[in-house]
Short mmCIF file of C-alpha atoms and ligand atoms in Angstrom, two decimals:
data_model
loop_
_atom_site.label_atom_id
_atom_site.label_comp_id
_atom_site.label_asym_id
_atom_site.label_seq_id
_atom_site.Cartn_x
_atom_site.Cartn_y
_atom_site.Cartn_z
CA MET A 1 -5.54 5.88 -11.91
CA LEU A 2 -7.03 2.88 -13.73
CA ASN A 3 -8.43 -0.15 -11.94
CA ASP A 4 -9.73 -2.16 -14.89
CA ILE A 5 -10.09 -2.05 -18.65
CA LYS A 6 -13.59 -0.57 -18.33
CA ALA A 7 -12.22 2.59 -16.73
CA TRP A 8 -9.80 2.96 -19.66
CA GLU A 9 -12.55 2.27 -22.21
CA LYS A 10 -14.70 4.93 -20.62
CA LEU A 11 -11.88 7.44 -21.00
CA LYS A 12 -11.44 6.40 -24.62
CA ASP A 13 -15.16 7.02 -25.23
CA LEU A 14 -14.61 10.51 -23.84
CA GLY A 15 -11.82 11.07 -26.38
CA ILE A 16 -8.72 10.71 -24.22
CA GLU A 17 -6.61 9.26 -27.04
CA GLU A 18 -7.14 12.37 -29.21
CA TRP A 19 -6.53 14.55 -26.16
CA ILE A 20 -3.21 12.83 -25.40
CA LYS A 21 -2.19 13.08 -29.08
CA GLU A 22 -2.85 16.81 -29.13
CA LYS A 23 -1.02 17.41 -25.82
CA LYS A 24 1.93 15.38 -27.05
CA GLU A 25 2.04 17.27 -30.35
CA ASN A 26 2.16 20.65 -28.63
CA GLY A 27 4.71 19.45 -26.08
CA LYS A 28 2.51 19.64 -23.00
CA ILE A 29 2.91 15.89 -22.43
CA ILE A 30 6.20 14.17 -23.10
CA GLN A 31 5.48 10.73 -21.63
CA ILE A 32 2.07 9.30 -20.83
CA GLY A 33 1.37 6.51 -18.38
CA PHE A 34 -1.13 5.34 -15.81
CA SER A 35 -1.12 4.17 -12.23
CA TYR A 36 -2.80 0.90 -11.47
CA HIS A 37 -4.49 -0.94 -8.59
CA GLY A 38 -6.54 -3.73 -10.21
CA ASN A 39 -5.71 -7.37 -10.93
CA THR A 40 -3.02 -8.81 -13.22
CA GLU A 41 -5.38 -9.75 -16.05
CA MET A 42 -6.86 -6.25 -16.35
CA PHE A 43 -3.41 -4.71 -16.10
CA CYS A 44 -2.20 -6.72 -19.11
CA LYS A 45 -5.32 -5.76 -21.07
CA ILE A 46 -4.69 -2.06 -20.45
CA LEU A 47 -1.04 -2.47 -21.48
CA ASP A 48 -2.18 -4.13 -24.71
CA ASP A 49 -4.69 -1.46 -25.54
CA TYR A 50 -2.49 1.62 -25.90
CA ASN A 51 1.05 2.61 -26.76
CA TRP A 52 2.01 3.59 -23.19
CA ASP A 53 5.31 5.27 -22.38
CA PHE A 54 5.28 3.91 -18.80
CA CYS A 55 3.00 2.57 -16.09
CA GLN A 56 2.96 2.68 -12.31
CA ILE A 57 2.14 -0.25 -10.04
CA GLN A 58 2.02 -1.06 -6.34
CA TYR A 59 4.77 -3.59 -5.80
CA ASN A 60 6.91 -4.72 -2.89
CA TYR A 61 8.10 -8.03 -1.44
CA TYR A 62 4.88 -8.35 0.56
CA ASP A 63 2.63 -7.69 -2.47
CA GLU A 64 4.62 -9.81 -4.89
CA HIS A 65 1.57 -11.63 -6.18
CA SER A 66 -1.24 -9.16 -5.60
CA GLN A 67 -2.52 -6.46 -8.01
CA ALA A 68 -0.35 -6.29 -11.18
CA GLY A 69 2.25 -8.29 -9.25
CA ARG A 70 5.37 -9.98 -10.56
CA LYS A 71 3.47 -11.32 -13.59
CA GLY A 72 2.33 -7.82 -14.53
CA LEU A 73 5.85 -6.46 -14.13
CA HIS A 74 7.21 -9.17 -16.46
CA TYR A 75 4.48 -8.50 -18.99
CA ALA A 76 5.28 -4.77 -19.05
CA LYS A 77 8.97 -5.59 -19.45
CA GLU A 78 8.27 -7.90 -22.39
CA LYS A 79 6.37 -5.09 -24.06
CA GLY A 80 9.18 -2.64 -23.36
CA ILE A 81 7.04 -0.44 -21.09
CA PRO A 82 9.07 0.93 -18.16
CA VAL A 83 7.49 0.47 -14.74
CA VAL A 84 7.40 2.97 -11.87
CA ILE A 85 6.94 1.35 -8.48
CA MET A 86 4.69 2.90 -5.87
CA GLU A 87 4.26 1.71 -2.28
CA PRO A 88 7.68 0.01 -2.20
CA LEU A 89 7.43 0.01 1.59
CA ARG A 90 3.64 -0.51 1.67
CA GLY A 91 2.93 2.98 2.95
CA GLY A 92 5.81 2.66 5.44
CA ARG A 93 4.39 -0.50 7.00
CA LEU A 94 7.35 -2.61 5.92
CA VAL A 95 9.48 -0.32 8.06
CA LYS A 96 7.57 1.35 10.87
CA LYS A 97 4.81 -1.11 11.71
CA LEU A 98 6.59 -4.42 11.57
CA PRO A 99 5.81 -6.89 14.36
CA LYS A 100 8.63 -7.08 16.89
CA GLU A 101 9.34 -10.71 15.91
CA VAL A 102 9.96 -9.53 12.35
CA ASN A 103 12.29 -6.75 13.47
CA LYS A 104 14.18 -9.36 15.47
CA MET A 105 14.51 -11.55 12.36
CA PHE A 106 16.07 -8.62 10.48
CA GLU A 107 18.38 -7.83 13.40
CA ASP A 108 19.54 -11.43 13.79
CA TYR A 109 20.12 -12.15 10.11
CA LYS A 110 23.74 -12.54 9.06
CA ILE A 111 23.49 -9.76 6.44
CA LYS A 112 22.92 -6.47 8.24
CA ARG A 113 20.48 -4.21 6.40
CA THR A 114 17.64 -1.97 7.53
CA PRO A 115 14.12 -3.21 6.64
CA ALA A 116 13.88 -0.36 4.09
CA GLU A 117 17.13 -1.43 2.45
CA TRP A 118 15.89 -5.03 2.18
CA ALA A 119 12.68 -3.85 0.55
CA PHE A 120 14.48 -1.59 -1.94
CA ARG A 121 17.14 -4.15 -2.81
CA TRP A 122 14.43 -6.73 -3.49
CA LEU A 123 12.99 -4.31 -6.06
CA TRP A 124 16.24 -3.18 -7.63
CA ASN A 125 17.13 -6.85 -8.12
CA GLN A 126 14.42 -7.15 -10.78
CA GLU A 127 14.38 -6.23 -14.44
CA GLY A 128 11.88 -3.78 -15.88
CA ILE A 129 11.79 -1.33 -12.96
CA MET A 130 12.55 2.22 -14.05
CA CYS A 131 11.89 4.13 -10.86
CA VAL A 132 10.96 3.46 -7.23
CA LEU A 133 8.84 6.10 -5.53
CA SER A 134 9.15 6.40 -1.80
CA GLY A 135 8.04 9.03 0.69
CA MET A 136 11.05 10.35 2.59
CA ASN A 137 10.86 12.58 5.64
CA SER A 138 14.49 13.39 6.32
CA MET A 139 17.79 13.95 4.54
CA GLU A 140 19.04 10.77 6.20
CA MET A 141 16.33 8.73 4.46
CA VAL A 142 17.11 10.38 1.12
CA GLU A 143 20.79 9.54 1.54
CA GLU A 144 20.09 5.94 2.60
CA ASN A 145 17.76 5.35 -0.35
CA ILE A 146 20.18 6.87 -2.86
CA LYS A 147 22.99 4.74 -1.45
CA THR A 148 20.85 1.59 -1.72
CA ALA A 149 19.82 2.37 -5.30
CA SER A 150 23.41 3.19 -6.31
CA THR A 151 24.83 -0.05 -4.91
CA SER A 152 22.06 -2.43 -6.08
CA LYS A 153 22.24 -4.43 -9.28
CA ILE A 154 19.76 -6.65 -11.13
CA GLY A 155 20.32 -10.27 -10.15
CA ASP A 156 22.29 -9.40 -6.97
CA PHE A 157 19.91 -11.16 -4.63
CA THR A 158 20.81 -14.75 -3.76
CA LYS A 159 18.25 -17.54 -3.45
CA GLU A 160 18.92 -17.50 0.29
CA GLU A 161 18.09 -13.81 0.54
CA GLN A 162 14.87 -14.36 -1.45
CA ASN A 163 13.92 -17.14 0.95
CA PHE A 164 14.68 -14.96 3.93
CA LEU A 165 12.16 -12.36 2.71
CA LYS A 166 9.61 -15.13 2.14
CA GLU A 167 10.03 -16.07 5.81
CA ILE A 168 9.54 -12.42 6.73
CA VAL A 169 6.25 -12.33 4.74
CA LYS A 170 5.10 -15.50 6.49
CA LYS A 171 5.77 -13.97 9.89
CA ILE A 172 4.02 -10.68 9.01
CA ASN A 173 0.96 -12.63 7.83
CA GLU A 174 0.81 -14.46 11.12
CA LYS A 175 0.43 -11.09 12.85
CA GLN A 176 -1.56 -9.04 10.31
CA LYS A 177 -5.32 -8.84 10.69
CA VAL A 178 -6.21 -6.63 7.71
CA GLY A 179 -4.06 -6.14 4.61
CA CYS A 180 -4.68 -2.38 4.44
CA THR A 181 -1.88 -0.39 2.80
CA GLY A 182 -3.16 2.99 3.97
CA CYS A 183 -3.61 4.24 0.39
CA ARG A 184 -6.84 6.08 1.40
CA TYR A 185 -8.65 5.42 -1.88
CA CYS A 186 -11.68 4.41 0.22
CA MET A 187 -11.82 7.87 1.79
CA PRO A 188 -13.66 10.06 2.55
CA CYS A 189 -16.33 7.99 4.23
CA PRO A 190 -19.69 9.81 4.20
CA HIS A 191 -20.02 8.94 7.88
CA ASN A 192 -16.56 10.12 8.76
CA VAL A 193 -15.08 6.72 9.61
CA ASP A 194 -11.29 6.82 9.49
CA ILE A 195 -10.99 3.49 7.68
CA PRO A 196 -7.18 3.23 7.26
CA GLY A 197 -6.65 4.69 10.73
CA THR A 198 -8.92 2.05 12.26
CA PHE A 199 -7.18 -0.77 10.39
CA ALA A 200 -3.76 0.53 11.39
CA ALA A 201 -4.82 0.46 15.05
CA TYR A 202 -6.44 -2.96 14.60
CA ASN A 203 -3.25 -4.38 13.08
CA ALA A 204 -1.21 -2.68 15.79
CA LYS A 205 -3.12 -4.68 18.39
CA TYR A 206 -1.67 -7.88 16.96
CA ALA A 207 1.74 -6.53 16.06
CA GLU A 208 2.45 -4.22 18.99
CA GLY A 209 -0.09 -5.03 21.68
CA PHE A 210 -3.29 -3.66 23.20
CA ILE A 211 -1.95 -0.43 24.75
CA SER A 212 -0.29 0.72 21.56
CA ALA A 213 -3.45 -0.11 19.57
CA GLU A 214 -5.80 1.71 21.96
CA ARG A 215 -3.54 4.76 21.97
CA GLU A 216 -3.49 4.80 18.17
CA TYR A 217 -7.24 4.27 17.91
CA ILE A 218 -8.03 7.04 20.41
CA MET A 219 -5.72 9.41 18.55
CA CYS A 220 -7.20 8.71 15.14
CA THR A 221 -10.88 8.56 16.13
CA ALA A 222 -11.66 10.27 19.45
CA LEU A 223 -9.23 13.18 19.41
CA ARG A 224 -10.70 14.58 16.20
CA ARG A 225 -13.28 17.36 16.16
CA ASP A 226 -15.96 14.86 15.06
CA SER A 227 -15.66 11.20 15.98
CA SER A 228 -14.25 9.04 13.21
CA ALA A 229 -14.75 5.72 14.99
CA ALA A 230 -15.59 2.44 13.29
CA SER A 231 -18.94 2.49 15.11
CA ASN A 232 -20.04 5.38 12.83
CA CYS A 233 -20.19 2.92 9.92
CA VAL A 234 -23.70 2.41 8.52
CA LYS A 235 -22.49 -0.35 6.16
CA CYS A 236 -23.40 1.52 2.96
CA GLY A 237 -20.49 -0.21 1.13
CA LYS A 238 -19.32 2.88 -0.78
CA CYS A 239 -15.76 2.44 0.45
CA GLU A 240 -15.43 -1.16 -0.71
CA MET A 241 -15.87 -0.19 -4.37
CA HIS A 242 -12.64 1.82 -4.16
CA CYS A 243 -10.39 -0.52 -2.22
CA PRO A 244 -7.57 -1.82 -4.46
CA GLN A 245 -6.84 -4.56 -1.91
CA LYS A 246 -10.45 -5.80 -2.10
CA ILE A 247 -10.80 -5.69 1.68
CA GLU A 248 -14.21 -6.49 3.10
CA ILE A 249 -14.15 -3.16 4.87
CA ARG A 250 -17.57 -3.40 6.54
CA LYS A 251 -16.87 -6.82 7.99
CA GLN A 252 -13.40 -5.85 9.16
CA LEU A 253 -14.61 -2.58 10.68
CA GLU A 254 -17.16 -4.52 12.68
CA ARG A 255 -14.40 -6.78 14.02
CA ALA A 256 -12.13 -3.82 14.72
CA LYS A 257 -14.95 -2.05 16.56
CA LYS A 258 -15.52 -5.04 18.83
CA GLU A 259 -11.84 -5.26 19.71
CA LEU A 260 -10.96 -1.58 19.94
CA GLU A 261 -14.05 0.14 21.30
CA THR A 262 -13.51 -1.36 24.73
CA PRO A 263 -14.65 0.15 28.07
CA VAL A 264 -11.19 1.80 28.27
CA TYR A 265 -11.78 3.44 24.89
CA LYS A 266 -15.28 4.58 25.85
CA ILE A 267 -14.07 6.15 29.10
CA ALA A 268 -11.24 7.93 27.26
CA ARG A 269 -13.67 9.14 24.58
CA GLY A 270 -16.06 10.46 27.29
CA ILE A 271 -13.25 12.37 28.99
CA ILE A 272 -12.08 13.84 25.69
CA LYS A 273 -15.67 14.89 24.90
CA LEU A 274 -15.95 16.65 28.26
CA MET A 275 -12.62 18.39 27.71
CA LYS A 276 -13.79 19.61 24.30
CA MET A 277 -16.81 21.26 25.96
CA TYR A 278 -14.66 23.44 28.17
S1 SF4 B 1 -19.49 1.14 4.57
FE1 SF4 B 1 -19.08 2.25 6.45
S2 SF4 B 1 -16.96 2.90 6.29
FE2 SF4 B 1 -17.62 2.33 4.24
S3 SF4 B 1 -18.30 4.28 3.34
FE3 SF4 B 1 -20.10 3.29 4.22
S4 SF4 B 1 -20.25 4.15 6.28
FE4 SF4 B 1 -18.18 4.58 5.53
S1 SF4 B 2 -9.11 -0.03 3.18
FE1 SF4 B 2 -8.40 -0.36 1.09
S2 SF4 B 2 -8.69 1.64 0.06
FE2 SF4 B 2 -8.85 1.99 2.25
S3 SF4 B 2 -6.81 2.62 2.85
FE3 SF4 B 2 -6.93 0.41 3.20
S4 SF4 B 2 -6.17 -0.51 1.32
FE4 SF4 B 2 -6.61 1.62 0.84
#
């Protein structure tokens, strides 16, 4: 996992190039690559600095221009470095946590595809992508994803379909409060705050409504053995150094706390506390 050229240079100072060479010579490593969560400029610098066999980036229709982004993908392609895609569905958020207005847009569109299929086809439409990694929880998902990959071709997407996904992004942005992908690089918090859990509940308030958000927030913060609520945050800033999305975590946690730690939440937390005692 590299976030900027400095991290790579540090590894070089520690002798990683010799180490890779030795492991490759004795067959322990066949292909060497890196995963990446920094900006485009740093990504290109890392690509230029070593003879990589592949690289791995976060990329999906929502994150087209963040992190390595489309520019980074093109740069890797020009250099002949195959790209593995991670977070093609943004940690499942482009499927499970879409605002209802967005789901309706997918349902009403003349081409009938699931949100996952749209996201995968958008990727498979582009050159330079070697592999798309996606968490799958059932045989049905495996079959759907294989079918999508097998029937997608580079350049298949029409301009109209591209524009449709742009409209989808616009609608998601209208509803999204915090652009957290749930990657958990900011965790663990020394004060036990469940950062991605809080942001998921905070976003749910705008996408799915107050009841759904409170339920989610209670489950991820109050039902645990030790509270993991946003109000535990002491604003040390440790988490922000690790966030690939550059989220102002402290500021956003403060906002989330104000909106989620309502009297309803406090009563529920008190009851849960009492229940834990008996
Ligand atoms: S700023 Fe808050 S959430 Fe982040 S690590 Fe520190 S205590 Fe945890
Ligand atoms: S706050 Fe940042 S590091 Fe933490 S889970 Fe969200 S995107 Fe990842």
